[in-house]
Coordinates of C-alpha atoms in Angstrom, one line a residue:
Chain A
M786 CA 38.7 39.1 -30.0
T787 CA 38.8 39.2 -33.8
L788 CA 39.6 42.3 -35.3
S789 CA 38.0 42.9 -38.8
L790 CA 39.7 45.5 -41.3
F791 CA 36.9 48.0 -40.7
D792 CA 36.8 47.9 -36.8
Q793 CA 39.3 51.1 -37.1
F794 CA 36.2 53.1 -38.5
L795 CA 33.8 52.3 -35.1
S796 CA 33.1 55.2 -33.0
P797 CA 35.5 54.7 -29.9
V798 CA 33.1 53.9 -26.7
M799 CA 34.7 53.3 -23.0
F800 CA 32.0 52.5 -20.4
W801 CA 29.5 53.7 -22.7
I802 CA 31.0 57.0 -22.6
P803 CA 31.0 58.1 -26.5
L804 CA 34.9 58.9 -26.9
V805 CA 34.2 60.4 -30.1
A806 CA 33.3 63.6 -28.5
I807 CA 37.1 64.1 -26.9
A808 CA 38.2 63.4 -30.4
I809 CA 36.1 66.2 -32.0
T810 CA 37.0 68.7 -29.5
L811 CA 40.6 68.2 -30.2
P812 CA 41.1 71.2 -32.5
W813 CA 39.9 73.3 -29.8
I814 CA 42.4 72.4 -27.2
L815 CA 45.0 72.5 -30.0
F816 CA 44.5 76.0 -31.0
P817 CA 44.9 78.3 -28.1
G818 CA 42.8 81.7 -28.5
P819 CA 44.1 85.1 -28.2
T820 CA 46.6 86.0 -25.8
T821 CA 47.4 89.0 -23.6
R822 CA 50.6 89.3 -25.4
W823 CA 52.1 91.3 -28.2
V824 CA 54.6 89.3 -29.2
N825 CA 53.4 85.3 -29.1
N826 CA 55.2 82.2 -28.8
R827 CA 56.3 80.0 -32.1
S828 CA 53.2 77.8 -32.1
L829 CA 51.1 80.6 -31.8
T830 CA 52.7 82.8 -34.3
S831 CA 52.9 80.0 -36.8
Q832 CA 48.8 79.3 -36.2
N833 CA 48.0 82.7 -37.1
W834 CA 50.3 83.3 -40.0
L835 CA 49.1 80.0 -41.7
L836 CA 45.3 80.7 -41.0
S837 CA 45.7 84.5 -42.0
Q838 CA 47.3 83.3 -45.1
A839 CA 44.7 80.7 -45.8
T840 CA 41.9 82.6 -45.1
S841 CA 42.6 85.3 -47.4
Q842 CA 43.7 82.9 -50.0
I843 CA 40.3 81.5 -49.9
F844 CA 38.3 84.7 -49.6
L845 CA 40.2 86.6 -52.4
P846 CA 37.7 86.1 -55.2
I847 CA 34.9 86.7 -52.8
N848 CA 33.2 89.8 -52.5
I849 CA 32.9 91.9 -49.6
P850 CA 29.3 90.7 -48.1
G851 CA 30.5 87.0 -48.3
H852 CA 33.5 87.9 -45.9
K853 CA 30.9 87.2 -43.1
W854 CA 31.5 84.0 -43.3
A855 CA 35.4 84.4 -43.1
L856 CA 34.9 82.8 -39.4
L857 CA 32.9 79.9 -39.9
L858 CA 35.1 78.8 -43.2
S859 CA 38.4 79.4 -41.1
S860 CA 37.4 77.3 -38.6
L861 CA 35.7 74.8 -40.5
L862 CA 39.5 74.3 -42.1
I863 CA 40.8 74.5 -38.7
F864 CA 38.7 71.4 -37.5
L865 CA 39.1 69.5 -40.6
I866 CA 42.6 69.9 -40.9
T867 CA 43.0 68.6 -37.4
M868 CA 40.9 65.6 -37.7
N869 CA 42.6 64.5 -40.7
T870 CA 46.1 64.7 -39.7
A871 CA 45.2 63.9 -36.3
G872 CA 43.6 60.5 -38.2
L873 CA 46.9 59.7 -39.4
L874 CA 48.4 58.7 -35.9
P875 CA 48.6 55.2 -35.2
Y876 CA 45.5 53.6 -32.9
T877 CA 43.5 57.2 -33.5
F878 CA 39.8 57.2 -34.6
T879 CA 39.3 59.9 -37.4
P880 CA 36.0 61.5 -37.2
T881 CA 36.0 62.7 -40.5
S882 CA 36.1 59.0 -41.6
Q883 CA 32.3 59.0 -40.7
L884 CA 30.1 59.5 -43.3
S885 CA 27.7 61.3 -40.5
I886 CA 29.7 64.2 -39.8
N887 CA 30.8 64.8 -43.0
M888 CA 27.0 64.7 -44.3
G889 CA 26.2 66.8 -41.5
L890 CA 29.0 69.5 -42.3
A891 CA 28.4 69.4 -46.0
G892 CA 24.6 69.2 -45.8
A893 CA 24.1 72.0 -43.3
L894 CA 26.5 74.3 -45.1
W895 CA 25.4 73.9 -48.7
M896 CA 22.0 74.4 -47.6
G897 CA 22.8 77.2 -46.2
V898 CA 24.2 79.0 -49.0
V899 CA 21.7 77.9 -51.4
I900 CA 19.1 79.1 -48.9
L901 CA 21.1 82.4 -48.8
G902 CA 21.1 83.0 -52.1
M903 CA 17.7 81.9 -53.1
R904 CA 16.7 84.5 -50.4
T905 CA 18.9 87.5 -51.1
Q906 CA 19.0 87.5 -55.0
P907 CA 16.6 84.3 -56.3
T908 CA 17.0 85.9 -59.9
H909 CA 20.7 85.5 -59.8
S910 CA 20.7 82.2 -57.9
L911 CA 18.4 80.6 -60.2
G912 CA 20.3 81.7 -63.3
H913 CA 23.4 79.8 -62.2
L914 CA 20.8 76.9 -63.3
L915 CA 21.6 78.0 -66.9
P916 CA 25.2 78.3 -67.6
E917 CA 26.6 81.3 -70.1
G918 CA 27.0 81.1 -73.6
A919 CA 25.1 77.8 -74.0
P920 CA 23.1 77.4 -77.2
A921 CA 19.4 78.1 -76.8
L922 CA 17.9 75.0 -78.0
L923 CA 19.4 73.1 -74.7
T924 CA 18.1 75.2 -72.4
P925 CA 15.7 72.9 -71.0
I926 CA 17.7 69.6 -70.7
L927 CA 20.6 72.0 -69.2
V928 CA 18.0 73.6 -66.3
I929 CA 17.6 69.8 -65.7
I930 CA 21.3 68.9 -65.5
E931 CA 22.1 72.0 -63.4
T932 CA 19.6 71.4 -61.2
I933 CA 20.4 67.8 -60.4
S934 CA 24.4 68.5 -60.0
L935 CA 23.0 71.6 -57.6
F936 CA 21.5 68.6 -55.4
I937 CA 24.1 66.5 -55.9
R938 CA 26.7 68.8 -54.4
P939 CA 25.9 68.3 -50.5
I940 CA 26.2 64.4 -51.1
A941 CA 29.5 64.7 -53.6
L942 CA 31.1 66.8 -50.9
G943 CA 30.5 64.8 -47.9
V944 CA 31.0 61.6 -49.5
R945 CA 34.7 62.9 -51.5
L946 CA 35.8 63.4 -47.7
T947 CA 34.7 60.4 -46.4
A948 CA 35.6 58.1 -49.2
N949 CA 39.2 59.7 -49.4
L950 CA 39.8 59.1 -45.7
T951 CA 38.3 56.0 -45.4
A952 CA 39.9 54.6 -48.8
G953 CA 43.3 56.2 -47.3
H954 CA 43.1 54.3 -44.0
L955 CA 41.9 51.3 -45.1
L956 CA 44.9 50.9 -47.6
I957 CA 47.1 51.8 -44.8
Q958 CA 45.9 48.9 -42.4
L959 CA 45.9 46.3 -45.6
T960 CA 49.5 47.3 -46.4
S961 CA 50.7 47.4 -42.6
T962 CA 49.0 43.9 -42.2
A963 CA 50.5 42.6 -45.4
T964 CA 54.0 43.8 -44.2
L965 CA 53.8 42.2 -40.8
V966 CA 52.4 38.9 -42.1
L967 CA 55.2 38.8 -44.6
L968 CA 58.1 39.7 -42.3
T969 CA 58.0 36.1 -41.0
I970 CA 57.4 34.1 -44.8
M971 CA 59.4 36.4 -47.0
P972 CA 61.2 39.2 -45.7
L973 CA 62.2 40.8 -48.7
T974 CA 58.8 41.2 -49.8
A975 CA 58.1 42.3 -46.5
I976 CA 60.7 45.1 -47.5
A977 CA 58.8 46.2 -50.7
T978 CA 55.7 46.2 -48.5
G979 CA 56.9 48.4 -46.3
T980 CA 58.1 50.9 -48.8
L981 CA 55.2 51.0 -50.6
L982 CA 53.3 51.4 -46.7
F983 CA 56.0 54.7 -46.4
L984 CA 54.9 56.3 -50.0
L985 CA 51.7 55.4 -48.8
A986 CA 52.1 57.4 -45.3
L987 CA 53.1 60.3 -47.3
L988 CA 50.1 60.3 -49.8
E989 CA 47.7 59.6 -46.9
A990 CA 49.2 63.2 -45.1
A991 CA 49.0 65.2 -48.2
V992 CA 45.5 63.7 -48.8
A993 CA 44.7 64.7 -45.3
L994 CA 45.5 68.5 -46.1
I995 CA 44.3 68.7 -49.7
Q996 CA 41.2 67.1 -49.0
A997 CA 40.2 69.3 -46.1
Y998 CA 41.4 72.5 -48.2
V999 CA 39.1 71.2 -51.3
F1000 CA 36.2 70.7 -49.0
V1001 CA 36.3 74.7 -47.8
L1002 CA 37.2 75.7 -51.2
L1003 CA 34.1 74.2 -52.7
L1004 CA 32.1 75.5 -49.9
S1005 CA 33.3 79.1 -50.6
L1006 CA 32.7 78.3 -54.4
Y1007 CA 29.3 77.8 -53.5
L1008 CA 29.3 80.8 -51.3
Q1009 CA 30.2 83.0 -54.0
E1010 CA 27.7 82.2 -56.5
N1011 CA 25.1 82.9 -54.0
V1012 CA 26.3 85.6 -52.0
Chain B
M1466 CA 47.9 71.0 -24.0
L1467 CA 45.5 69.3 -21.9
S1468 CA 46.5 71.5 -19.1
R1469 CA 44.7 74.1 -20.5
L1470 CA 41.6 71.9 -20.3
V1471 CA 42.0 71.9 -16.7
F1472 CA 42.8 75.8 -16.4
L1473 CA 39.7 76.4 -18.0
S1474 CA 37.6 73.8 -15.6
A1475 CA 39.4 75.1 -12.6
N1476 CA 38.2 78.5 -13.3
S1477 CA 34.8 77.6 -13.9
L1478 CA 34.9 75.5 -10.6
R1479 CA 36.3 78.8 -9.0
S1480 CA 33.9 80.7 -9.9
S1481 CA 30.9 78.2 -8.8
G1482 CA 29.5 79.2 -5.2
L1483 CA 30.4 77.8 -2.4
I1484 CA 32.8 74.8 -2.8
G1485 CA 34.7 77.1 -5.4
A1486 CA 36.0 79.6 -3.3
G1487 CA 37.0 77.0 -0.3
L1488 CA 39.1 74.9 -2.6
V1489 CA 40.8 78.1 -4.2
Q1490 CA 42.0 78.9 -0.8
A1491 CA 42.8 75.5 0.6
S1492 CA 44.9 74.6 -2.6
R1493 CA 46.7 78.1 -2.6
S1494 CA 50.1 76.6 -1.6
L1495 CA 49.8 74.2 -4.9
Q1496 CA 49.2 77.1 -7.1
T1497 CA 52.2 77.4 -9.3
S1498 CA 51.2 80.3 -11.6
S1499 CA 51.3 83.7 -11.0
Q1500 CA 48.5 85.5 -9.1
R1501 CA 48.3 88.8 -10.7
L1502 CA 48.0 89.5 -14.6
A1503 CA 49.4 92.7 -14.5
P1504 CA 52.0 93.6 -15.3
V1505 CA 52.2 90.6 -17.9
P1506 CA 55.1 87.9 -16.6
P1507 CA 57.7 88.1 -19.1
L1508 CA 57.9 85.1 -21.4
P1509 CA 60.7 82.2 -20.9
E1510 CA 63.2 82.5 -23.9
H1511 CA 63.3 79.1 -24.4
G1512 CA 60.5 76.0 -23.7
G1513 CA 61.1 73.3 -21.2
K1514 CA 63.9 71.5 -22.1
V1515 CA 63.1 67.7 -23.5
R1516 CA 65.2 64.8 -24.3
H1517 CA 64.7 63.3 -27.5
G1518 CA 61.8 65.4 -28.0
L1519 CA 59.6 64.0 -26.0
I1520 CA 61.1 63.4 -22.5
P1521 CA 61.1 66.4 -20.3
E1522 CA 64.7 66.7 -18.6
E1523 CA 62.8 67.0 -15.1
L1524 CA 62.2 63.3 -15.2
F1525 CA 66.0 62.9 -15.5
E1526 CA 66.9 65.3 -13.0
F1527 CA 64.2 63.2 -10.7
L1528 CA 65.5 60.3 -11.2
Y1529 CA 69.6 61.1 -10.9
P1530 CA 70.2 61.3 -7.4
K1531 CA 68.6 57.6 -6.8
T1532 CA 69.7 55.6 -10.1
G1533 CA 72.2 57.7 -11.7
V1534 CA 72.5 58.7 -15.5
T1535 CA 70.9 55.3 -17.1
G1536 CA 68.5 55.1 -14.6
P1537 CA 65.5 56.5 -16.6
Y1538 CA 67.0 54.7 -20.0
M1539 CA 66.8 51.3 -17.7
L1540 CA 63.5 52.5 -16.5
G1541 CA 62.0 53.1 -20.4
T1542 CA 63.3 49.5 -21.3
G1543 CA 61.9 48.0 -18.6
L1544 CA 58.6 49.0 -19.1
I1545 CA 58.4 48.5 -22.7
V1546 CA 59.5 45.0 -22.5
Y1547 CA 57.0 44.3 -19.6
L1548 CA 54.4 45.6 -21.8
L1549 CA 55.4 43.5 -24.6
S1550 CA 56.6 40.5 -22.7
K1551 CA 52.7 40.5 -20.9
E1552 CA 51.4 41.1 -24.4
L1553 CA 49.7 44.4 -22.7
Y1554 CA 51.2 45.9 -25.9
V1555 CA 50.3 43.7 -28.6
I1556 CA 52.3 44.0 -31.9
N1557 CA 50.1 43.9 -34.9
H1558 CA 49.6 45.8 -38.3
E1559 CA 49.4 49.4 -36.6
T1560 CA 52.9 48.7 -34.7
I1561 CA 54.5 48.5 -38.4
Y1562 CA 52.5 51.5 -39.6
A1563 CA 53.5 53.4 -36.1
I1564 CA 57.1 52.9 -36.9
C1565 CA 56.7 54.3 -40.2
I1566 CA 54.5 57.1 -39.6
G1567 CA 57.1 57.8 -36.8
T1568 CA 60.2 57.9 -39.3
I1569 CA 58.3 60.1 -41.5
I1570 CA 57.5 62.6 -38.5
V1571 CA 60.7 62.6 -36.8
Y1572 CA 62.6 63.0 -40.4
G1573 CA 60.5 65.9 -41.3
V1574 CA 61.0 67.6 -37.7
K1575 CA 64.6 67.2 -37.7
K1576 CA 65.0 68.4 -41.4
Y1577 CA 62.5 71.3 -41.7
G1578 CA 62.4 72.0 -38.0
A1579 CA 65.0 74.6 -38.0
T1580 CA 64.0 76.3 -41.1
V1581 CA 60.6 76.8 -39.9
A1582 CA 61.5 77.8 -36.2
A1583 CA 63.6 80.6 -37.9
F1584 CA 60.5 81.7 -40.2
I1585 CA 58.4 81.9 -37.7
D1586 CA 61.0 83.8 -35.5
S1587 CA 61.3 86.3 -38.3
I1588 CA 57.9 87.0 -38.5
N1589 CA 58.1 87.9 -34.9
E1590 CA 61.5 89.6 -35.6
E1591 CA 59.5 91.9 -38.3
K1592 CA 57.0 92.9 -35.9
V1593 CA 59.1 94.0 -33.3
A1594 CA 61.6 95.7 -35.6
K1595 CA 58.7 97.9 -37.1
A1596 CA 58.0 99.1 -33.9
Q1597 CA 62.0 99.7 -33.1
V1598 CA 62.1 101.7 -36.4
A1599 CA 59.2 103.6 -35.0
K1600 CA 60.3 104.0 -31.8
D1601 CA 64.0 105.3 -33.1
S1602 CA 62.6 107.6 -35.6
H1603 CA 60.5 108.9 -33.0
I1604 CA 63.7 109.4 -30.5
S1605 CA 65.9 110.9 -33.4
F1606 CA 63.0 113.4 -34.3
L1607 CA 63.0 114.6 -30.9
T1608 CA 66.5 114.5 -30.5
E1609 CA 66.7 117.0 -33.2
A1610 CA 64.1 119.1 -32.0
I1611 CA 66.1 119.5 -28.7
E1612 CA 69.2 120.6 -30.9
N1613 CA 67.1 123.1 -32.6
E1614 CA 65.7 124.3 -29.3
K1615 CA 69.1 124.7 -28.4
K1616 CA 70.1 126.5 -31.3
E1617 CA 67.4 128.9 -30.9
Q1618 CA 68.3 130.0 -27.3
W1619 CA 71.8 130.6 -28.7
R1620 CA 70.4 132.6 -31.6
V1621 CA 68.3 134.4 -29.0
E1622 CA 71.6 135.0 -27.2
G1623 CA 73.2 136.9 -30.1
R1624 CA 70.0 138.7 -30.8
G1625 CA 71.4 141.4 -27.9
M1626 CA 74.4 141.9 -30.2
L1627 CA 72.1 142.0 -33.1
F1628 CA 69.9 145.2 -31.6
D1629 CA 73.2 146.8 -30.2
A1630 CA 74.8 146.6 -33.7
K1631 CA 71.3 148.0 -35.3
R1632 CA 71.2 150.4 -32.5
N1633 CA 74.9 152.0 -33.4
N1634 CA 73.9 152.1 -37.1
V1635 CA 70.7 154.3 -36.5
A1636 CA 72.9 156.5 -34.5
M1637 CA 75.5 156.5 -37.0
L1638 CA 72.6 157.5 -39.7
L1639 CA 71.4 160.0 -37.7
E1640 CA 74.9 161.6 -37.1
T1641 CA 75.6 161.6 -40.5
N1642 CA 72.4 163.0 -41.1
Y1643 CA 72.8 166.1 -38.9
R1644 CA 76.1 166.7 -39.7
E1645 CA 75.0 167.0 -43.5
R1646 CA 72.1 169.1 -42.5
Q1647 CA 74.6 171.2 -40.4
H1648 CA 76.7 171.3 -43.9
M1649 CA 74.0 172.3 -46.0
V1650 CA 72.7 174.9 -43.5
T1651 CA 76.5 176.6 -43.5
N1652 CA 76.8 176.2 -47.0
E1653 CA 73.4 178.2 -47.5
V1654 CA 74.4 180.9 -45.2
K1655 CA 77.6 181.4 -46.8
R1656 CA 76.1 182.0 -50.0
R1657 CA 74.2 184.5 -48.9
L1658 CA 76.8 186.2 -46.9
D1659 CA 78.7 185.9 -50.3
Y1660 CA 76.0 187.4 -52.3
Q1661 CA 75.6 190.4 -50.1
I1662 CA 79.4 190.8 -50.9
A1663 CA 78.8 190.6 -54.3
L1664 CA 76.3 192.9 -54.1
Q1665 CA 78.5 195.7 -52.5
H1666 CA 81.5 195.0 -54.7
L1667 CA 79.0 195.6 -57.6
N1668 CA 78.0 198.6 -56.1
R1669 CA 81.2 200.5 -55.3
R1670 CA 82.4 199.2 -58.8
L1671 CA 79.5 201.1 -60.4
Q1672 CA 79.8 203.9 -58.3
Q1673 CA 83.9 203.9 -59.3
E1674 CA 83.0 203.6 -62.9
H1675 CA 80.4 206.3 -62.8
M1676 CA 82.6 208.7 -61.3
I1677 CA 85.5 208.0 -63.6
N1678 CA 83.2 208.6 -66.6
W1679 CA 81.9 211.6 -65.0
V1680 CA 85.5 213.0 -64.3
E1681 CA 87.0 211.9 -67.9
K1682 CA 83.7 213.4 -69.4
N1683 CA 84.3 216.5 -67.5
V1684 CA 87.4 216.3 -68.4
I1685 CA 87.5 215.8 -72.0
S1686 CA 84.7 218.7 -71.9
S1687 CA 87.5 220.9 -70.6
I1688 CA 89.9 220.5 -72.9
T1689 CA 90.2 223.3 -75.6
P1690 CA 91.0 222.5 -79.3
Q1691 CA 94.3 225.1 -78.3
Q1692 CA 95.4 222.5 -75.4
E1693 CA 94.9 219.4 -77.8
K1694 CA 97.3 221.1 -80.4
E1695 CA 99.8 221.7 -78.2
S1696 CA 99.7 218.1 -76.5
I1697 CA 99.7 216.3 -80.1
A1698 CA 102.7 218.3 -81.2
K1699 CA 104.2 217.5 -77.7
C1700 CA 103.7 213.9 -78.6
I1701 CA 105.2 214.0 -81.7
A1702 CA 108.2 215.5 -80.7
D1703 CA 108.7 213.3 -77.9
L1704 CA 108.4 210.3 -80.5
K1705 CA 110.9 211.8 -82.5
V1706 CA 113.6 211.8 -79.5
L1707 CA 112.7 208.3 -78.4
A1708 CA 113.1 207.0 -82.2
K1709 CA 116.8 208.4 -82.2
T1710 CA 117.7 207.0 -78.8
T1711 CA 116.5 203.6 -80.0
Q1712 CA 118.4 203.7 -83.5
A1713 CA 121.4 204.5 -81.6
K1714 CA 120.7 201.7 -79.1
A1715 CA 120.5 199.3 -81.8
A1716 CA 123.6 200.7 -83.3
A1717 CA 125.5 200.3 -80.3

């Protein structure tokens, strides 16, 4: 069975059971809930500490009514970070490299914040379509541009995450294929490509964390505008 | 981690009607976790021992009686060689990537593992230390309260002595007052008696003077002029005699 470079992005199915469901429920297993103990073990303590730090950091600029979204955004952050970093391991499938999942998350959440803003404070939300301090002459054009940018947001959110991860995985595959092939032909070049692969893996690890954080940060920004 | 899935599904199985209960009873010998939730069983100090970060020590101990120290390693090597030779595991590009990411992960854990563990332990230590501080301060507060109470009890003992001293004081004051008043009374009585005496003396003196005056008056009124001349001449004669004797004594 010849493998193309894109076969790693196929949704895994075994005997017609979609394994992507197991892949998506991975964070639920890795992050245990509160225990009956006062002092927990290292893993749980570190998870709790990191999550509380991240959440307080993200929700610092948001006013109090927006803190209702803390649970949603923090669980989204955990989900994305786990998906991305688990996808770094060999022979794994990264659900967040699929446009379907990312667009589902981005579209639904973006629409949620926009509808929230339009329903609770429509004037304030529509006011964001005209940036402050703009010359009065440009108002019509600016409103059109801002509306387009508003509707581009979910697409941008979803595609950003998909593209980053897909590109990263593809690059890793290409580089490792090159290293493998060159190992027998030109070993020194293989060492060079191997070094490149090493650096690329480090980059991918960083990208995995950063892209998840950026996704949640942008959503919190949209929330800040509308809540 | 996957045991958590099993645990949760076992819970739901147990709570589901007919078969669940029977399964729980039948498998009781296989249940290893504690059957009670309280008191909360203590957490083990360290996690299970692993060798090379992945393989639990129990495997080595399990194989030791039959295969000795090198048993598990031979097993591992044999497995890997078998998988490779039969191409059950195909070496492809992912292998190269696996080596790469494996190096990164192992290096990261080896280098930063201890630091991260120490940091997490410090978070827990702070939590425990805060509670310890509260507990210690409360204990010291209570110890102080006990000492204060003991001091108060000692003070109460001393109070009896204090009352005795005060009673003595008051008695002395009363005594002094009484004596003063007695003294005053004596003085007053003496003054009144002195007054009476002085009055009597005055009376007597007045009587005497009156009598002397009366006698003198009478005597003077009874002296005739003839008698007066005679007495004056006698006085002069006496004086002359005296003068003569005195002159004689002075010359001698």
